[in-house]
């Protein structure tokens, strides 16, 4: 983890209520895909944790959904705006487990953290399949970006307006993945957990206080004891997940 | 003797800055970011007899100029704290540390203090009778002068080390509680714990926190905390540790002028992991700006 100031380069909408922001600065603390950064926005007390979509040299790409007052303010940030940022938080995905045929499954704004992972895995010569799930076609993003990396891309929408109609689990047919990497809403994670048997790494989301393990705000129970989603997570392996209820 | 030195219940602190319990773990995680020996001391995570998972999530909510938390005293329990956490703490911190203790009965407070008492590194016990996020213990001891006094008397018998009672602001007369624990043998008081609050999620039309209510902290509470430190400092002779929304060196000085001997910093650590170190480093320049030679000389200075 490193505290640093990042400078906004671009900030633009890429889908309905979804923005892509690029920031430049010291990204040396980002060591794995699936990690996140924690942004201090003017006028808001708590930082905003957002997963790393891409980090190349000194350019960071984040994708965020405008859902509340903080992200609405952030959507108004222009080029040159400086943001105090904690960089390189969380454990991230472990690429070592990928095998030859990794499957990446993202739901909504759970798609972005899989991009840097896909980039690394395709560069390592893996045959990567990416299933990207959305509610409707207005919300679809990054289909072409994943395709450009050489991934076999399957898009699903709940209303069938783009790609396969239904949920991401409706696009699993014919696949025999060596490892599942996923991020998205918890019901989606749970459905994937049940629909697959291969080794899996699941990235969870929780409301956080600090984002670096101090406040115990995002603790969850796992098979191997209590874990802080911000610190021992956000990525949990299949064998440690304990579904509540 | 430096310009920042103060004495808290007979133990000298290099400076009065103390990360507050629940915002600093057992110290070692912050030691990854800087040398925590720069701090006066710190108050470690509230420890109970048995392990506690704490409350359901969400446990955190944002507020204007602050935050609510309802963590609910998550901790590994005193035995594992002794076995696993304190050795890690000792490896990164060489000064006396403040042990924060919570309980759901007088007997539990005593049990935890007795078990921790043999730990040489523990300089002070901070007895939390003010946690607003648990039921049947915590704050219920801190909102009644007789209950507060009974915890104090029992803990007093269990240790020869200084005991500092951490007080709740969720009372009509905090000075009355402070006088009660002083009479029962407390060596000091610390205040304020968080103010009880809540928020509602507009989209879901439900309370935002899993626990429904939580404790408010951050700059929003600073003036309330300062007022209570002022009232308590005038009511008792034992040292007062001030806290509540402190986030910069100026706030530390304001707390001390109101009567605080030392100052705890809580929520600020969660926004900026370097907050306490930065406050310590900023203090000399701010002291110079306001013509303060030695910090200990200004304690209660606004009341003279």
Coordinates of C-alpha atoms in Angstrom, one line a residue:
Chain A
X1 CA 0.0 0.0 0.0
X2 CA 1.2 3.4 -0.8
X3 CA -0.4 6.9 -0.3
X4 CA 0.0 9.0 -3.4
X5 CA -1.6 11.8 -5.4
X6 CA -3.0 10.8 -8.8
X7 CA -3.9 13.2 -11.6
X8 CA -7.0 12.8 -13.7
X9 CA -6.2 12.4 -17.5
X10 CA -9.7 11.4 -18.9
X11 CA -13.1 10.8 -17.4
X12 CA -15.9 9.8 -19.7
X13 CA -19.1 7.7 -19.8
X14 CA -18.7 4.3 -21.5
X15 CA -22.2 2.8 -20.8
X16 CA -25.4 3.8 -18.9
X17 CA -24.3 5.3 -15.5
X18 CA -20.8 3.8 -16.0
X19 CA -17.7 6.0 -16.3
X20 CA -14.1 5.3 -17.2
X21 CA -11.5 7.4 -15.5
X22 CA -7.8 7.3 -16.2
X23 CA -5.3 8.7 -13.7
X24 CA -1.5 9.1 -13.8
X25 CA 0.9 8.8 -10.9
X26 CA 3.0 6.3 -8.9
X27 CA 1.4 2.9 -9.3
X28 CA 4.3 0.8 -8.0
X29 CA 2.2 -0.5 -5.2
X30 CA -0.2 -2.3 -7.5
X31 CA 1.2 -5.9 -7.7
X32 CA -1.7 -8.0 -8.8
X33 CA -4.9 -7.8 -10.8
X34 CA -8.0 -7.6 -8.6
X35 CA -6.5 -5.2 -6.2
X36 CA -8.2 -1.8 -5.5
X37 CA -7.4 1.8 -4.8
X38 CA -9.1 4.1 -2.3
X39 CA -9.9 7.6 -3.4
X40 CA -10.4 10.7 -1.2
X41 CA -13.0 12.8 -2.9
X42 CA -13.5 16.5 -1.9
X43 CA -16.3 17.0 0.6
X44 CA -16.7 13.3 1.5
X45 CA -15.3 11.9 4.7
X46 CA -14.7 8.2 3.7
X47 CA -12.6 7.2 0.8
X48 CA -14.2 5.4 -2.2
X49 CA -12.7 2.0 -2.9
X50 CA -12.6 1.1 -6.6
X51 CA -11.1 -1.9 -8.3
X52 CA -8.2 -1.6 -10.6
X53 CA -9.2 -2.2 -14.2
X54 CA -5.8 -1.6 -15.8
X55 CA -2.5 -0.3 -14.6
X56 CA 0.1 0.2 -17.3
X57 CA 3.3 2.1 -16.5
X58 CA 2.0 5.2 -14.7
X59 CA -1.5 5.2 -16.1
X60 CA -4.3 3.7 -14.0
X61 CA -7.7 2.9 -15.5
X62 CA -10.8 2.6 -13.2
X63 CA -14.4 2.0 -14.2
X64 CA -17.1 3.0 -11.8
X65 CA -20.8 3.1 -11.7
X66 CA -22.5 6.4 -10.7
X67 CA -24.6 5.2 -7.8
X68 CA -24.5 7.8 -5.0
X69 CA -23.4 11.3 -4.2
X70 CA -19.7 10.5 -4.1
X71 CA -19.5 8.8 -7.5
X72 CA -21.7 11.6 -8.9
X73 CA -19.2 14.2 -7.8
X74 CA -16.4 12.1 -9.2
X75 CA -18.1 11.9 -12.6
X76 CA -17.6 15.7 -12.7
X77 CA -13.8 15.5 -12.3
X78 CA -11.9 16.8 -15.3
X79 CA -8.3 16.5 -16.6
X80 CA -5.7 17.8 -14.2
X81 CA -7.8 17.2 -11.0
X82 CA -5.6 15.7 -8.3
X83 CA -6.9 12.9 -6.0
X84 CA -5.3 11.7 -2.8
X85 CA -5.2 7.9 -3.2
X86 CA -4.2 4.8 -1.3
X87 CA -2.9 2.5 -4.0
X88 CA -2.4 -1.3 -4.1
X89 CA -5.0 -2.5 -1.5
X90 CA -6.3 -6.0 -1.1
X91 CA -4.9 -9.4 -2.1
X92 CA -6.0 -9.6 -5.7
X93 CA -6.2 -12.6 -8.0
X94 CA -3.5 -15.3 -8.0
X95 CA -2.5 -16.0 -11.6
X96 CA -0.6 -19.1 -10.7
X97 CA -3.8 -21.1 -10.3
X98 CA -5.0 -20.3 -13.9
X99 CA -4.1 -23.5 -15.7
X100 CA -4.4 -23.6 -19.5
X101 CA -8.1 -22.6 -19.9
X102 CA -9.0 -20.0 -17.3
X103 CA -12.6 -18.7 -17.2
X104 CA -13.2 -15.1 -16.3
X105 CA -16.8 -14.1 -15.3
X106 CA -17.8 -10.5 -14.5
X107 CA -21.2 -9.1 -13.7
X108 CA -21.8 -5.3 -14.3
X109 CA -19.0 -3.3 -12.6
X110 CA -17.5 -6.6 -11.5
X111 CA -16.1 -6.8 -15.1
X112 CA -13.3 -4.2 -14.7
X113 CA -11.0 -6.1 -12.3
X114 CA -10.9 -9.0 -14.7
X115 CA -9.5 -6.9 -17.5
X116 CA -6.0 -6.6 -16.1
X117 CA -6.1 -10.3 -15.2
X118 CA -7.2 -11.2 -18.8
X119 CA -4.3 -9.1 -20.1
X120 CA -1.8 -10.9 -18.0
X121 CA -3.2 -14.4 -18.7
X122 CA -3.5 -13.9 -22.5
X123 CA 0.1 -12.5 -22.5
X124 CA 1.1 -15.7 -20.7
X125 CA -0.4 -17.7 -23.6
X126 CA -3.5 -19.0 -21.8
X127 CA -6.7 -19.7 -23.6
X128 CA -9.0 -17.2 -21.8
X129 CA -12.8 -17.3 -22.0
X130 CA -14.6 -14.2 -20.6
X131 CA -18.3 -14.1 -19.8
X132 CA -19.5 -10.6 -19.3
X133 CA -23.0 -10.3 -17.8
X134 CA -25.2 -7.2 -17.7
X135 CA -28.9 -6.3 -17.2
X136 CA -29.4 -4.8 -20.6
X137 CA -27.5 -3.7 -23.8
X138 CA -27.2 0.0 -22.6
X139 CA -25.0 -1.2 -19.7
X140 CA -22.7 -3.4 -21.8
X141 CA -19.0 -2.3 -21.9
X142 CA -15.6 -3.7 -22.6
X143 CA -16.8 -6.5 -24.9
X144 CA -14.4 -5.3 -27.6
X145 CA -11.5 -4.7 -25.2
X146 CA -11.6 -8.3 -24.0
X147 CA -11.9 -9.5 -27.5
X148 CA -8.8 -7.4 -28.5
X149 CA -6.8 -9.2 -25.9
X150 CA -7.6 -12.5 -27.7
X151 CA -10.2 -13.7 -25.2
X152 CA -13.2 -15.8 -26.3
X153 CA -15.9 -13.4 -25.2
X154 CA -19.5 -14.3 -24.3
X155 CA -21.9 -11.5 -23.4
X156 CA -25.2 -12.1 -21.5
X157 CA -28.0 -9.7 -20.7
X158 CA -30.9 -10.4 -18.4
X159 CA -33.4 -9.1 -20.9
X160 CA -31.7 -10.6 -24.0
X161 CA -31.1 -7.3 -25.7
X162 CA -27.4 -8.2 -26.3
X163 CA -25.7 -11.6 -26.5
X164 CA -27.2 -14.6 -24.7
X165 CA -30.4 -14.0 -22.8
X166 CA -30.2 -14.7 -19.1
X167 CA -27.5 -14.8 -16.4
X168 CA -23.8 -15.5 -16.8
X169 CA -24.5 -19.1 -15.7
X170 CA -26.5 -19.5 -18.9
X171 CA -23.3 -19.1 -20.9
X172 CA -21.2 -21.8 -19.3
X173 CA -22.2 -24.6 -21.7
X174 CA -19.4 -26.3 -23.5
X175 CA -16.7 -25.0 -21.2
X176 CA -14.3 -27.1 -19.2
X177 CA -12.3 -24.4 -17.4
X178 CA -9.1 -25.1 -15.4
X179 CA -9.9 -22.2 -13.1
X180 CA -12.7 -19.7 -12.5
X181 CA -11.9 -16.0 -11.7
X182 CA -15.0 -13.9 -11.0
X183 CA -16.3 -10.6 -9.6
X184 CA -19.8 -9.3 -9.4
X185 CA -23.0 -9.2 -7.3
X186 CA -23.0 -11.8 -4.5
X187 CA -26.0 -13.8 -5.9
X188 CA -24.0 -14.2 -9.1
X189 CA -21.0 -15.4 -7.2
X190 CA -23.1 -17.9 -5.4
X191 CA -24.7 -19.2 -8.6
X192 CA -21.3 -19.6 -10.2
X193 CA -20.0 -21.4 -7.1
X194 CA -22.8 -23.9 -7.4
X195 CA -22.6 -24.2 -11.2
X196 CA -18.9 -25.0 -11.3
X197 CA -16.5 -27.4 -9.7
X198 CA -13.0 -26.2 -10.9
X199 CA -10.8 -24.2 -8.6
X200 CA -12.2 -20.7 -8.2
X201 CA -11.3 -17.2 -7.0
X202 CA -14.2 -15.0 -6.1
X203 CA -13.9 -11.2 -5.5
X204 CA -16.4 -9.8 -3.0
X205 CA -17.7 -6.4 -2.3
X206 CA -18.4 -4.8 1.1
X207 CA -19.0 -1.4 2.4
X208 CA -15.6 -0.4 3.8
X209 CA -14.4 2.1 6.4
X210 CA -10.6 2.4 5.9
X211 CA -9.9 -0.1 3.1
X212 CA -6.6 -1.2 4.6
X213 CA -7.5 -3.5 7.5
X214 CA -7.8 -1.2 10.5
X215 CA -11.5 -0.6 11.2
X216 CA -12.9 -4.2 11.0
X217 CA -15.8 -2.7 9.0
X218 CA -15.9 -5.3 6.3
X219 CA -15.2 -8.6 8.2
X220 CA -16.8 -11.8 6.9
X221 CA -16.8 -15.3 8.2
X222 CA -14.9 -17.9 6.1
X223 CA -14.0 -21.6 6.6
X224 CA -10.6 -20.5 7.7
X225 CA -11.7 -17.9 10.2
X226 CA -12.7 -14.2 10.0
X227 CA -11.4 -12.3 7.1
X228 CA -11.3 -8.6 6.2
X229 CA -12.6 -8.2 2.7
X230 CA -10.3 -5.2 2.3
X231 CA -7.2 -6.9 3.5
X232 CA -7.3 -10.8 3.3
X233 CA -9.8 -10.2 0.4
X234 CA -11.4 -9.0 -1.7
X235 CA -10.6 -12.3 -3.5
X236 CA -11.5 -15.5 -1.6
X237 CA -10.7 -19.0 -2.9
X238 CA -13.6 -21.4 -3.4
X239 CA -12.5 -23.6 -0.5
X240 CA -12.6 -20.8 2.1
X241 CA -16.0 -19.3 1.2
X242 CA -18.7 -19.7 3.8
X243 CA -22.1 -18.5 2.3
X244 CA -24.2 -16.8 4.9
X245 CA -27.9 -17.9 5.3
Chain B
X1 CA 12.5 16.2 28.3
X2 CA 11.2 17.4 25.0
X3 CA 8.8 20.2 24.3
X4 CA 6.0 17.7 23.5
X5 CA 6.5 15.5 26.6
X6 CA 3.5 15.0 28.9
X7 CA 3.0 12.7 31.9
X8 CA -0.1 10.4 31.9
X9 CA -0.8 8.8 35.3
X10 CA 2.9 8.8 36.1
X11 CA 4.1 7.4 32.8
X12 CA 5.9 9.9 30.5
X13 CA 4.8 10.2 26.9
X14 CA 7.2 11.6 24.3
X15 CA 4.2 13.4 22.9
X16 CA 0.5 13.4 23.7
X17 CA -0.8 11.8 20.5
X18 CA -2.5 8.4 21.0
X19 CA -4.3 6.4 18.3
X20 CA -7.6 5.5 19.7
X21 CA -8.8 1.9 20.3
X22 CA -10.5 0.3 17.4
X23 CA -8.8 2.4 14.7
X24 CA -5.3 1.0 15.1
X25 CA -5.7 -2.7 15.6
X26 CA -2.8 -4.1 17.6
X27 CA -0.4 -1.6 16.0
X28 CA 1.6 -3.9 13.7
X29 CA -0.4 -3.2 10.6
X30 CA 0.4 0.5 10.8
X31 CA 4.0 -0.3 11.5
X32 CA 4.1 -1.5 7.8
X33 CA 3.6 2.2 6.9
X34 CA 5.8 4.0 9.4
X35 CA 7.7 3.6 12.7
X36 CA 4.9 3.7 15.3
X37 CA 7.4 4.5 18.0
X38 CA 7.0 8.1 16.8
X39 CA 3.7 8.0 18.7
X40 CA 3.2 8.8 22.4
X41 CA 1.5 5.4 22.8
X42 CA -1.6 3.8 21.3
X43 CA -4.7 2.1 22.7
X44 CA -5.1 -1.3 21.2
X45 CA -8.3 -2.9 20.0
X46 CA -10.9 -3.4 22.6
X47 CA -10.4 -6.9 24.1
X48 CA -13.0 -9.1 25.7
X49 CA -12.8 -12.4 27.5
X50 CA -14.1 -14.5 24.7
X51 CA -13.5 -14.0 20.9
X52 CA -16.2 -11.9 19.3
X53 CA -17.2 -11.7 15.6
X54 CA -19.0 -8.4 16.1
X55 CA -22.1 -7.2 14.4
X56 CA -23.5 -8.0 11.0
X57 CA -22.3 -5.9 8.0
X58 CA -22.7 -3.2 6.9
X59 CA -20.8 -1.8 9.9
X60 CA -19.8 1.5 8.5
X61 CA -21.8 4.5 7.1
X62 CA -20.6 7.9 6.0
X63 CA -22.0 11.1 7.5
X64 CA -21.4 14.8 6.9
X65 CA -17.8 15.3 8.2
X66 CA -17.7 12.0 9.8
X67 CA -18.8 8.3 10.0
X68 CA -20.8 5.8 11.9
X69 CA -19.4 2.5 13.0
X70 CA -21.1 -0.5 14.5
X71 CA -18.3 -3.0 14.5
X72 CA -19.4 -4.4 17.8
X73 CA -16.1 -5.2 19.5
X74 CA -14.8 -7.8 17.1
X75 CA -11.6 -9.2 18.7
X76 CA -9.9 -12.6 19.1
X77 CA -10.5 -12.7 22.9
X78 CA -7.9 -12.1 25.6
X79 CA -6.1 -15.5 25.4
X80 CA -5.4 -15.2 21.7
X81 CA -4.5 -11.5 22.1
X82 CA -1.8 -12.5 24.6
X83 CA -0.6 -15.4 22.6
X84 CA -0.7 -14.0 19.0
X85 CA -1.3 -10.2 19.0
X86 CA 0.9 -8.9 21.8
X87 CA 4.1 -10.6 20.5
X88 CA 3.5 -9.0 17.1
X89 CA 2.9 -5.7 18.8
X90 CA 6.1 -6.0 20.9
X91 CA 8.1 -6.6 17.8
X92 CA 7.2 -3.2 16.4
X93 CA 6.6 -1.0 19.4
X94 CA 9.0 -0.5 22.3
X95 CA 7.0 1.9 24.6
X96 CA 4.3 1.2 27.2
X97 CA 1.0 0.5 25.4
X98 CA -2.6 1.2 26.5
X99 CA -4.7 -1.9 26.8
X100 CA -8.4 -1.3 26.0
X101 CA -10.7 -3.7 27.8
X102 CA -14.4 -4.3 27.3
X103 CA -16.9 -6.5 29.0
X104 CA -20.5 -7.6 29.5
X105 CA -20.3 -8.0 33.2
X106 CA -18.1 -6.7 36.0
X107 CA -16.6 -10.1 36.2
X108 CA -15.5 -10.1 32.6
X109 CA -13.7 -6.7 32.9
X110 CA -11.9 -8.2 35.9
X111 CA -11.0 -11.4 34.1
X112 CA -9.5 -9.6 31.1
X113 CA -7.6 -7.1 33.3
X114 CA -6.2 -9.9 35.4
X115 CA -5.0 -11.9 32.4
X116 CA -3.4 -8.9 30.8
X117 CA -1.9 -7.5 34.0
X118 CA 1.3 -9.6 33.8
X119 CA 2.1 -8.2 30.3
X120 CA 5.0 -5.9 31.0
X121 CA 4.4 -3.7 28.0
X122 CA 1.0 -2.7 29.2
X123 CA 1.3 0.7 30.8
X124 CA -2.3 1.6 31.3
X125 CA -5.7 0.0 31.1
X126 CA -8.3 1.9 29.3
X127 CA -11.6 0.5 30.6
X128 CA -14.3 0.9 27.9
X129 CA -17.6 1.4 29.7
X130 CA -19.0 3.2 26.7
X131 CA -19.3 1.0 23.6
X132 CA -22.6 2.0 22.0
X133 CA -22.7 -1.0 19.6
X134 CA -23.2 -4.0 21.9
X135 CA -26.2 -4.9 23.9
X136 CA -26.2 -5.8 27.6
X137 CA -22.7 -4.5 28.3
X138 CA -20.5 -1.8 27.1
X139 CA -22.4 1.5 27.3
X140 CA -24.9 0.4 29.9
X141 CA -22.0 0.5 32.5
X142 CA -21.1 4.0 31.3
X143 CA -24.5 5.6 31.5
X144 CA -25.1 5.1 35.2
X145 CA -22.8 6.5 37.9
X146 CA -23.3 3.5 40.2
X147 CA -22.6 0.9 37.5
X148 CA -19.6 2.9 36.3
X149 CA -18.3 3.1 39.9
X150 CA -18.7 -0.7 40.5
X151 CA -16.7 -1.6 37.3
X152 CA -14.0 0.9 38.5
X153 CA -13.8 -0.5 42.0
X154 CA -13.6 -4.1 40.7
X155 CA -10.9 -3.3 38.2
X156 CA -9.0 -1.2 40.7
X157 CA -8.6 -4.3 42.9
X158 CA -7.4 -6.4 39.9
X159 CA -4.4 -4.3 38.9
X160 CA -1.8 -1.9 40.3
X161 CA -1.4 -0.3 36.9
X162 CA -3.2 3.0 36.1
X163 CA -6.8 2.5 35.0
X164 CA -8.4 5.1 32.7
X165 CA -12.2 4.8 32.4
X166 CA -13.4 5.6 28.8
X167 CA -16.7 7.5 29.1
X168 CA -19.8 7.7 27.0
X169 CA -21.1 11.0 25.7
X170 CA -24.6 9.5 25.5
X171 CA -25.5 10.7 29.0
X172 CA -27.1 13.8 30.5
X173 CA -24.2 14.6 32.8
X174 CA -20.8 13.3 31.8
X175 CA -19.1 15.2 34.6
X176 CA -21.2 13.2 37.2
X177 CA -20.0 9.9 35.7
X178 CA -16.4 11.2 35.8
X179 CA -16.8 12.1 39.4
X180 CA -18.2 8.7 40.2
X181 CA -15.3 6.8 38.7
X182 CA -12.8 9.2 40.3
X183 CA -14.3 8.5 43.7
X184 CA -14.2 4.7 42.9
X185 CA -10.4 4.8 42.3
X186 CA -9.9 5.6 38.6
X187 CA -6.5 7.1 37.8
X188 CA -7.8 8.9 34.7
X189 CA -10.8 9.2 32.3
X190 CA -10.8 9.3 28.6
X191 CA -13.6 10.8 26.5
X192 CA -15.6 10.8 24.4
X193 CA -16.5 7.5 22.9
X194 CA -18.8 7.8 19.9
X195 CA -22.2 9.5 19.8
X196 CA -25.1 7.2 19.0
X197 CA -26.5 7.8 15.6
X198 CA -28.1 6.2 12.5
X199 CA -28.7 6.5 8.8
X200 CA -31.3 5.2 6.4
X201 CA -30.5 3.8 2.9
X202 CA -32.9 5.8 0.7
X203 CA -33.0 3.2 -2.1
X204 CA -33.7 0.3 0.3
X205 CA -35.8 2.4 2.8
X206 CA -34.0 0.5 5.6
X207 CA -31.5 1.4 8.2
X208 CA -28.1 1.5 6.6
X209 CA -26.2 -0.3 9.4
X210 CA -26.7 -4.0 10.1
X211 CA -26.9 -3.0 13.8
X212 CA -29.4 -0.2 12.9
X213 CA -27.6 2.3 15.1
X214 CA -23.9 3.1 15.3
X215 CA -21.4 5.5 16.9
X216 CA -20.6 8.8 15.2
X217 CA -17.0 10.0 15.0
X218 CA -14.9 12.3 12.9
X219 CA -14.6 16.1 12.7
X220 CA -18.4 16.4 13.1
X221 CA -18.2 15.5 16.8
X222 CA -15.1 17.6 17.7
X223 CA -17.0 20.6 19.3
X224 CA -19.1 18.3 21.4
X225 CA -16.1 16.3 22.5
X226 CA -14.2 19.5 23.4
X227 CA -17.1 20.8 25.4
X228 CA -17.3 17.5 27.4
X229 CA -13.5 17.5 28.0
X230 CA -13.8 21.0 29.3
X231 CA -16.7 20.0 31.7
X232 CA -15.0 16.9 32.9
X233 CA -11.6 18.6 33.4
X234 CA -13.2 21.1 35.7
X235 CA -15.1 18.4 37.6
X236 CA -12.2 16.0 38.5
X237 CA -8.6 16.1 39.6
X238 CA -7.4 13.0 37.7
X239 CA -6.0 13.4 34.2
X240 CA -8.4 13.6 31.3
X241 CA -7.5 12.0 27.9
X242 CA -9.4 14.0 25.2
X243 CA -10.7 12.5 22.0
X244 CA -13.5 13.0 19.4
X245 CA -12.9 14.2 15.9
X246 CA -9.3 15.2 16.4
X247 CA -7.6 15.2 13.0
X248 CA -4.8 17.8 13.1
X249 CA -2.2 19.3 15.4
X250 CA -4.4 22.4 16.1
X251 CA -7.1 20.1 17.4
X252 CA -4.7 18.5 19.8
X253 CA -3.7 21.9 21.2
X254 CA -7.4 22.9 21.5
X255 CA -8.2 19.7 23.5
X256 CA -5.2 20.3 25.8
X257 CA -6.3 23.9 26.4
X258 CA -9.7 22.5 27.4
X259 CA -8.0 20.3 30.0
X260 CA -6.8 17.2 28.2
X261 CA -3.4 15.8 29.4
X262 CA -3.1 13.6 26.3
X263 CA -5.2 13.3 23.1
X264 CA -6.5 10.2 21.3
X265 CA -7.1 10.2 17.5
X266 CA -9.6 7.8 16.1
X267 CA -11.5 8.1 12.8
X268 CA -8.7 10.2 11.2
X269 CA -6.5 7.0 11.2
X270 CA -9.1 5.3 8.9
X271 CA -9.0 8.1 6.3
X272 CA -5.3 8.6 6.4
X273 CA -3.1 5.8 7.9
X274 CA -0.4 8.4 8.4
X275 CA -2.7 10.8 10.3
X276 CA -1.1 10.4 13.8
X277 CA 2.4 10.5 12.6
X278 CA 1.6 13.7 10.6
X279 CA 0.0 15.3 13.7
X280 CA 3.1 14.5 15.8
X281 CA 5.4 16.0 13.1
X282 CA 3.2 19.1 12.7
X283 CA 2.9 19.9 16.4
X284 CA 6.2 21.8 16.8
X285 CA 5.4 24.3 14.0
X286 CA 1.9 24.8 15.3
X287 CA 3.1 25.3 18.8
X288 CA 5.6 27.9 17.6
X289 CA 2.8 29.7 15.7
X290 CA 0.8 30.1 18.9
X291 CA 3.8 30.8 21.1
X292 CA 3.7 27.5 23.0
X293 CA 7.0 26.5 24.5
X294 CA 6.1 23.2 26.3
X295 CA 2.9 21.4 25.6
X296 CA 2.4 20.3 29.2
X297 CA 2.2 23.9 30.3
X298 CA -1.0 24.5 28.3
X299 CA -3.1 21.7 29.9
X300 CA -6.3 23.3 31.0
X301 CA -4.9 26.7 29.9
X302 CA -8.2 28.0 28.6
X303 CA -9.7 27.6 32.1
X304 CA -7.2 29.8 33.9

